[in-house]
Tab-separated table of C-alpha atoms in Angstrom:
chain	number	residue	atom	x	y	z
A	1	UNK	CA	18.282	-6.993	-3.349
A	2	UNK	CA	19.412	-3.598	-4.667
A	3	UNK	CA	17.500	-0.514	-3.557
A	4	UNK	CA	15.139	1.179	-6.004
A	5	UNK	CA	16.806	4.132	-7.713
A	6	UNK	CA	15.552	7.491	-6.498
A	7	UNK	CA	15.929	8.994	-9.977
A	8	UNK	CA	14.028	6.276	-11.864
A	9	UNK	CA	11.187	7.753	-13.976
A	10	UNK	CA	9.106	4.716	-13.017
A	11	UNK	CA	10.097	2.629	-10.043
A	12	UNK	CA	7.950	-0.453	-10.686
A	13	UNK	CA	6.177	-1.919	-13.697
A	14	UNK	CA	3.758	-4.641	-12.566
A	15	UNK	CA	2.256	-6.939	-15.167
A	16	UNK	CA	0.419	-10.199	-15.689
A	17	UNK	CA	2.758	-13.114	-16.357
A	18	UNK	CA	0.689	-14.625	-19.174
A	19	UNK	CA	-1.727	-13.597	-21.945
A	20	UNK	CA	-4.559	-15.769	-20.599
A	21	UNK	CA	-5.135	-14.174	-17.194
A	22	UNK	CA	-8.232	-15.347	-15.389
A	23	UNK	CA	-10.426	-12.610	-13.980
A	24	UNK	CA	-9.414	-13.515	-10.434
A	25	UNK	CA	-5.755	-13.121	-11.450
A	26	UNK	CA	-6.402	-9.667	-12.888
A	27	UNK	CA	-8.158	-8.616	-9.685
A	28	UNK	CA	-5.267	-9.940	-7.583
A	29	UNK	CA	-2.771	-8.095	-9.775
A	30	UNK	CA	-4.729	-4.905	-9.203
A	31	UNK	CA	-4.723	-5.602	-5.459
A	32	UNK	CA	-0.940	-5.971	-5.523
A	33	UNK	CA	-0.570	-2.782	-7.563
A	34	UNK	CA	-2.641	-0.904	-4.993
A	35	UNK	CA	-0.335	-2.174	-2.247
A	36	UNK	CA	2.790	-1.034	-4.070
A	37	UNK	CA	1.203	2.344	-4.834
A	38	UNK	CA	0.452	2.850	-1.148
A	39	UNK	CA	4.130	2.297	-0.314
A	40	UNK	CA	5.886	3.901	-3.295
A	41	UNK	CA	3.278	6.439	-4.435
A	42	UNK	CA	0.843	6.133	-7.329
A	43	UNK	CA	3.122	7.853	-9.840
A	44	UNK	CA	5.907	5.350	-9.140
A	45	UNK	CA	3.874	2.277	-10.129
A	46	UNK	CA	2.437	1.212	-13.484
A	47	UNK	CA	0.237	-1.833	-14.055
A	48	UNK	CA	-0.304	-3.495	-17.439
A	49	UNK	CA	-1.193	-6.716	-19.202
A	50	UNK	CA	1.337	-9.276	-20.473
A	51	UNK	CA	1.030	-8.162	-24.098
A	52	UNK	CA	2.250	-4.622	-23.318
A	53	UNK	CA	5.223	-5.383	-21.096
A	54	UNK	CA	8.164	-5.408	-23.512
A	55	UNK	CA	7.328	-2.107	-25.198
A	56	UNK	CA	6.257	-0.426	-21.964
A	57	UNK	CA	9.646	-1.253	-20.445
A	58	UNK	CA	11.339	0.634	-23.272
A	59	UNK	CA	8.926	3.547	-22.999
A	60	UNK	CA	8.819	4.031	-19.225
A	61	UNK	CA	12.263	2.698	-18.221
A	62	UNK	CA	11.254	1.210	-14.839
A	63	UNK	CA	13.824	0.043	-12.364
A	64	UNK	CA	11.976	-3.183	-11.538
A	65	UNK	CA	9.612	-5.244	-13.680
A	66	UNK	CA	7.497	-7.680	-11.641
A	67	UNK	CA	5.417	-10.301	-13.440
A	68	UNK	CA	2.732	-11.939	-11.303
A	69	UNK	CA	0.520	-14.973	-11.798
A	70	UNK	CA	0.911	-18.180	-13.789
A	71	UNK	CA	3.723	-18.858	-16.262
A	72	UNK	CA	2.210	-22.150	-17.452
A	73	UNK	CA	0.439	-21.204	-20.738
A	74	UNK	CA	2.345	-22.244	-23.861
A	75	UNK	CA	2.296	-18.712	-25.251
A	76	UNK	CA	4.435	-17.392	-22.397
A	77	UNK	CA	7.714	-16.079	-23.836
A	78	UNK	CA	9.846	-13.823	-21.690
A	79	UNK	CA	12.882	-13.354	-23.936
A	80	UNK	CA	11.611	-10.030	-25.324
A	81	UNK	CA	10.956	-8.741	-21.796
A	82	UNK	CA	14.470	-9.767	-20.717
A	83	UNK	CA	15.934	-7.964	-23.744
A	84	UNK	CA	13.948	-4.793	-22.998
A	85	UNK	CA	15.056	-4.890	-19.360
A	86	UNK	CA	18.686	-5.184	-20.420
A	87	UNK	CA	18.306	-2.197	-22.735
A	88	UNK	CA	17.114	0.110	-19.946
A	89	UNK	CA	19.053	-1.466	-17.056
A	90	UNK	CA	15.915	-2.779	-15.346
A	91	UNK	CA	15.635	-5.839	-13.124
A	92	UNK	CA	13.185	-8.613	-14.006
A	93	UNK	CA	11.335	-10.463	-11.241
A	94	UNK	CA	8.544	-13.052	-11.095
A	95	UNK	CA	6.059	-13.645	-8.303
A	96	UNK	CA	4.833	-17.182	-9.029
A	97	UNK	CA	1.404	-17.601	-7.478
A	98	UNK	CA	0.522	-21.161	-8.476
A	99	UNK	CA	3.306	-23.093	-6.795
A	100	UNK	CA	3.629	-25.987	-6.342
A	101	UNK	CA	0.876	-26.885	-8.811
A	102	UNK	CA	2.816	-25.446	-11.779
A	103	UNK	CA	6.317	-25.892	-10.373
A	104	UNK	CA	7.753	-27.621	-13.452
A	105	UNK	CA	7.143	-24.482	-15.528
A	106	UNK	CA	9.982	-22.718	-13.720
A	107	UNK	CA	12.324	-23.792	-16.557
A	108	UNK	CA	10.857	-20.933	-18.622
A	109	UNK	CA	12.223	-18.279	-16.281
A	110	UNK	CA	15.004	-19.782	-14.175
A	111	UNK	CA	17.719	-18.449	-16.498
A	112	UNK	CA	16.016	-15.118	-17.269
A	113	UNK	CA	14.838	-13.743	-13.933
A	114	UNK	CA	16.952	-11.623	-11.629
A	115	UNK	CA	14.657	-12.512	-8.737
A	116	UNK	CA	12.019	-15.197	-8.214
A	117	UNK	CA	9.351	-15.105	-5.504
A	118	UNK	CA	7.102	-18.099	-4.834
A	119	UNK	CA	3.806	-18.192	-2.977
A	120	UNK	CA	4.710	-21.580	-1.474
A	121	UNK	CA	7.495	-22.146	1.080
A	122	UNK	CA	8.083	-25.813	0.257
A	123	UNK	CA	8.320	-25.080	-3.470
A	124	UNK	CA	10.811	-22.285	-2.797
A	125	UNK	CA	13.263	-24.834	-1.407
A	126	UNK	CA	13.358	-26.784	-4.683
A	127	UNK	CA	14.441	-24.120	-7.171
A	128	UNK	CA	17.884	-24.944	-8.630
A	129	UNK	CA	19.237	-21.410	-8.202
A	130	UNK	CA	19.772	-18.638	-5.696
A	131	UNK	CA	17.800	-15.375	-5.463
A	132	UNK	CA	14.528	-17.213	-4.745
A	133	UNK	CA	12.314	-16.074	-1.871
A	134	UNK	CA	9.091	-17.218	-0.250
A	135	UNK	CA	6.378	-14.547	-0.562
A	136	UNK	CA	2.889	-15.675	0.525
A	137	UNK	CA	-0.244	-14.198	-0.957
A	138	UNK	CA	-2.382	-11.833	1.091
A	139	UNK	CA	-5.596	-9.759	0.943
A	140	UNK	CA	-6.558	-6.255	-0.100
A	141	UNK	CA	-8.286	-4.416	2.773
A	142	UNK	CA	-9.903	-2.069	0.258
A	143	UNK	CA	-11.878	-5.039	-1.094
A	144	UNK	CA	-12.207	-7.384	1.881
A	145	UNK	CA	-11.561	-5.240	4.919
A	146	UNK	CA	-14.302	-2.665	4.377
A	147	UNK	CA	-17.187	-5.147	4.252
A	148	UNK	CA	-19.196	-4.813	7.483
A	149	UNK	CA	-19.507	-8.181	9.177
A	150	UNK	CA	-23.210	-8.832	9.509
A	151	UNK	CA	-24.794	-9.661	12.884
A	152	UNK	CA	-24.733	-13.383	13.645
A	153	UNK	CA	-28.490	-13.848	13.418
A	154	UNK	CA	-28.652	-12.021	10.088
A	155	UNK	CA	-26.056	-14.123	8.281
A	156	UNK	CA	-27.312	-16.077	5.297
A	157	UNK	CA	-25.840	-19.532	5.914
A	158	UNK	CA	-24.149	-21.688	8.537
A	159	UNK	CA	-21.329	-23.059	6.350
A	160	UNK	CA	-19.881	-21.495	3.203
A	161	UNK	CA	-17.250	-22.667	0.736
A	162	UNK	CA	-16.169	-21.216	-2.602
A	163	UNK	CA	-13.978	-23.155	-5.012
A	164	UNK	CA	-13.722	-25.848	-7.658
A	165	UNK	CA	-14.490	-29.570	-7.111
A	166	UNK	CA	-10.977	-31.004	-7.029
A	167	UNK	CA	-10.846	-34.717	-6.083
A	168	UNK	CA	-9.617	-34.120	-2.523
A	169	UNK	CA	-12.434	-31.635	-1.951
A	170	UNK	CA	-15.014	-34.039	-3.343
A	171	UNK	CA	-13.826	-36.742	-0.972
A	172	UNK	CA	-13.799	-34.388	1.996
A	173	UNK	CA	-17.324	-33.148	1.240
A	174	UNK	CA	-18.485	-36.761	1.027
A	175	UNK	CA	-16.971	-37.386	4.447
A	176	UNK	CA	-18.633	-34.254	5.811
A	177	UNK	CA	-21.973	-34.886	4.066
A	178	UNK	CA	-24.043	-35.842	7.149
A	179	UNK	CA	-23.013	-32.625	8.908
A	180	UNK	CA	-23.346	-30.415	5.827
A	181	UNK	CA	-26.829	-31.756	5.043
A	182	UNK	CA	-28.060	-31.038	8.555
A	183	UNK	CA	-27.127	-27.353	8.384
A	184	UNK	CA	-27.655	-24.486	5.984
A	185	UNK	CA	-24.639	-25.088	3.740
A	186	UNK	CA	-23.739	-23.169	0.579
A	187	UNK	CA	-20.976	-24.239	-1.806
A	188	UNK	CA	-20.262	-21.909	-4.737
A	189	UNK	CA	-18.241	-22.735	-7.845
A	190	UNK	CA	-18.505	-24.251	-11.301
A	191	UNK	CA	-18.645	-27.961	-12.230
A	192	UNK	CA	-20.159	-29.269	-8.996
A	193	UNK	CA	-22.558	-32.216	-9.205
A	194	UNK	CA	-25.692	-30.772	-7.660
A	195	UNK	CA	-27.362	-34.181	-7.631
A	196	UNK	CA	-24.729	-35.520	-5.241
A	197	UNK	CA	-24.253	-32.194	-3.454
A	198	UNK	CA	-27.641	-30.444	-3.404
A	199	UNK	CA	-26.297	-27.501	-1.406
A	200	UNK	CA	-23.856	-26.624	-4.216
A	201	UNK	CA	-24.695	-23.598	-6.316
A	202	UNK	CA	-23.060	-24.538	-9.598
A	203	UNK	CA	-22.122	-21.052	-10.755
A	204	UNK	CA	-19.092	-18.811	-11.092
A	205	UNK	CA	-18.549	-16.374	-8.255
A	206	UNK	CA	-17.466	-12.921	-9.378
A	207	UNK	CA	-14.437	-11.629	-7.414
A	208	UNK	CA	-16.384	-8.544	-6.356
A	209	UNK	CA	-19.084	-10.749	-4.765
A	210	UNK	CA	-16.762	-12.830	-2.586
A	211	UNK	CA	-16.222	-10.351	0.294
A	212	UNK	CA	-19.947	-10.073	1.007
A	213	UNK	CA	-20.395	-13.856	0.778
A	214	UNK	CA	-17.684	-14.376	3.371
A	215	UNK	CA	-19.007	-11.647	5.638
A	216	UNK	CA	-22.554	-13.031	5.555
A	217	UNK	CA	-21.608	-16.620	6.513
A	218	UNK	CA	-21.334	-17.941	10.047
A	219	UNK	CA	-18.524	-20.398	9.304
A	220	UNK	CA	-16.224	-20.563	6.273
A	221	UNK	CA	-15.028	-24.047	5.308
A	222	UNK	CA	-11.441	-23.907	4.024
A	223	UNK	CA	-10.099	-26.746	1.844
A	224	UNK	CA	-6.904	-26.733	-0.205
A	225	UNK	CA	-6.421	-28.647	-3.425
A	226	UNK	CA	-4.216	-31.508	-4.573
A	227	UNK	CA	-4.582	-31.313	-8.367
A	228	UNK	CA	-1.527	-30.092	-10.227
A	229	UNK	CA	-1.048	-28.881	-13.783
A	230	UNK	CA	2.738	-29.267	-13.970
A	231	UNK	CA	4.173	-30.768	-10.795
A	232	UNK	CA	5.673	-34.037	-11.982
A	233	UNK	CA	9.344	-33.466	-11.229
A	234	UNK	CA	9.107	-33.506	-7.430
A	235	UNK	CA	5.340	-33.935	-6.926
A	236	UNK	CA	5.421	-31.288	-4.241
A	237	UNK	CA	2.653	-30.816	-1.698
A	238	UNK	CA	1.549	-27.264	-0.983
A	239	UNK	CA	2.610	-25.896	2.395
A	240	UNK	CA	1.551	-22.229	2.452
A	241	UNK	CA	-2.125	-21.241	2.781
A	242	UNK	CA	-3.704	-19.864	-0.386
A	243	UNK	CA	-4.977	-16.345	-0.900
A	244	UNK	CA	-8.543	-17.145	0.165
A	245	UNK	CA	-7.381	-18.029	3.666
A	246	UNK	CA	-6.149	-14.455	4.040
A	247	UNK	CA	-9.144	-12.960	2.232
A	248	UNK	CA	-11.694	-14.769	4.394
A	249	UNK	CA	-9.786	-13.627	7.474
A	250	UNK	CA	-9.795	-10.051	6.200
A	251	UNK	CA	-13.565	-10.316	5.788
A	252	UNK	CA	-13.882	-11.252	9.474
A	253	UNK	CA	-14.815	-14.890	8.869
A	254	UNK	CA	-14.458	-17.681	11.374
A	255	UNK	CA	-12.678	-20.369	9.362
A	256	UNK	CA	-12.550	-24.127	9.835
A	257	UNK	CA	-9.466	-25.197	7.869
A	258	UNK	CA	-8.779	-28.806	6.909
A	259	UNK	CA	-5.301	-29.622	8.205
A	260	UNK	CA	-3.051	-30.587	5.305
A	261	UNK	CA	-0.134	-28.359	6.369
A	262	UNK	CA	0.787	-26.795	9.683
A	263	UNK	CA	2.380	-23.739	8.077
A	264	UNK	CA	-0.884	-21.897	8.686
A	265	UNK	CA	0.347	-21.623	12.291
A	266	UNK	CA	3.002	-19.181	11.067
A	267	UNK	CA	0.268	-16.866	9.799
A	268	UNK	CA	-2.624	-17.256	12.264
A	269	UNK	CA	-2.984	-18.241	15.906
A	270	UNK	CA	-4.823	-21.567	15.966
A	271	UNK	CA	-7.737	-21.513	18.382
A	272	UNK	CA	-7.791	-17.727	18.485
A	273	UNK	CA	-7.768	-16.586	14.826
A	274	UNK	CA	-8.516	-19.804	12.930
A	275	UNK	CA	-9.609	-23.361	13.748
A	276	UNK	CA	-8.242	-26.589	12.267
A	277	UNK	CA	-9.876	-29.982	11.780
A	278	UNK	CA	-8.499	-33.282	10.499
A	279	UNK	CA	-11.569	-35.489	10.023
A	280	UNK	CA	-15.348	-35.417	9.802
A	281	UNK	CA	-15.893	-36.080	13.506
A	282	UNK	CA	-13.594	-33.218	14.473
A	283	UNK	CA	-15.303	-30.902	11.993
A	284	UNK	CA	-18.759	-31.749	13.315
A	285	UNK	CA	-17.772	-31.247	16.932
A	286	UNK	CA	-16.134	-27.872	16.311
A	287	UNK	CA	-18.990	-26.705	14.116
A	288	UNK	CA	-21.592	-27.502	16.771
A	289	UNK	CA	-19.490	-25.709	19.366
A	290	UNK	CA	-19.272	-22.581	17.196
A	291	UNK	CA	-22.938	-22.543	16.244
A	292	UNK	CA	-23.863	-22.874	19.916
A	293	UNK	CA	-21.412	-20.170	20.970
A	294	UNK	CA	-21.795	-17.288	18.535
A	295	UNK	CA	-19.637	-15.029	20.701
A	296	UNK	CA	-16.688	-17.419	20.306
A	297	UNK	CA	-17.184	-17.659	16.542
A	298	UNK	CA	-17.472	-13.884	16.160
A	299	UNK	CA	-14.427	-13.392	18.378
A	300	UNK	CA	-12.333	-15.706	16.175
A	301	UNK	CA	-13.492	-13.890	13.043
A	302	UNK	CA	-12.716	-10.487	14.541
A	303	UNK	CA	-9.265	-11.647	15.667
A	304	UNK	CA	-8.565	-13.045	12.196
A	305	UNK	CA	-9.560	-9.724	10.677
A	306	UNK	CA	-7.201	-7.818	12.983
A	307	UNK	CA	-4.344	-10.217	12.196
A	308	UNK	CA	-4.938	-9.922	8.461
A	309	UNK	CA	-4.994	-6.135	8.654
A	310	UNK	CA	-1.748	-6.182	10.629
A	311	UNK	CA	0.270	-8.852	8.811
A	312	UNK	CA	-1.394	-10.010	5.603
A	313	UNK	CA	-1.973	-7.079	3.257
A	314	UNK	CA	-0.179	-6.441	-0.013
């Protein structure tokens, strides 16, 4: 990749990749902008919404334009951004953060982008072009790292999970039901069936509330998803941990992660910074061990926090 020009009026213009950004995507974009500003300086980085990109390129003449998030919505059209970049000699890059679930949408950008970054390693290997790199998601220490981890006895619940009820998660929770029912379990997210899962709080969790929820839980249950919006061409399985794995670690949580990919071992030391399980019996045994040995659980959470601060910030 070429080096950023020292004389560029604006070194980086960061923007949402679609006009329908979810609130969590906006917060993540702001986290990424804060990371770039820490490295390049605040005056070198601008951050805007999708609708403003093309004209802001012409106004501010950045060297690099980086669009982050999902490119799936039908209204996504990047031709005007490409034209503006060409007019001011800027490079256009995408950081796709929903691979492999939206992998088929790459056709919108594959011929327009100078550089493509994907959050998922396995998806990265399937792009029909060069100049594609694997770039995992991370966590913002300003949001997750400053939350004081509460004393073990003062934490609000034994097991915490935040997310949507995708089919694989529903099946896993059914398998884990005897263990979850016998402990203080809290599941947060919309569209859960509270009749089947009485410990589910069927409500949206604001991004600003998540750090404290992680920090006040003894164990964080970590489950990926297997529902895709546009992943028909190769039907790829995700390999790289999602952003909440890094965010929970940054919050000092002891995580029990369901093993659907071993790539997590590239990011955390299993047994020291995160724990894995592959079935209900394994989950129950490890949970009982952690609840009986609070020092071990707290040690794993603290080690995860140190690793996230060292290796997994934007």
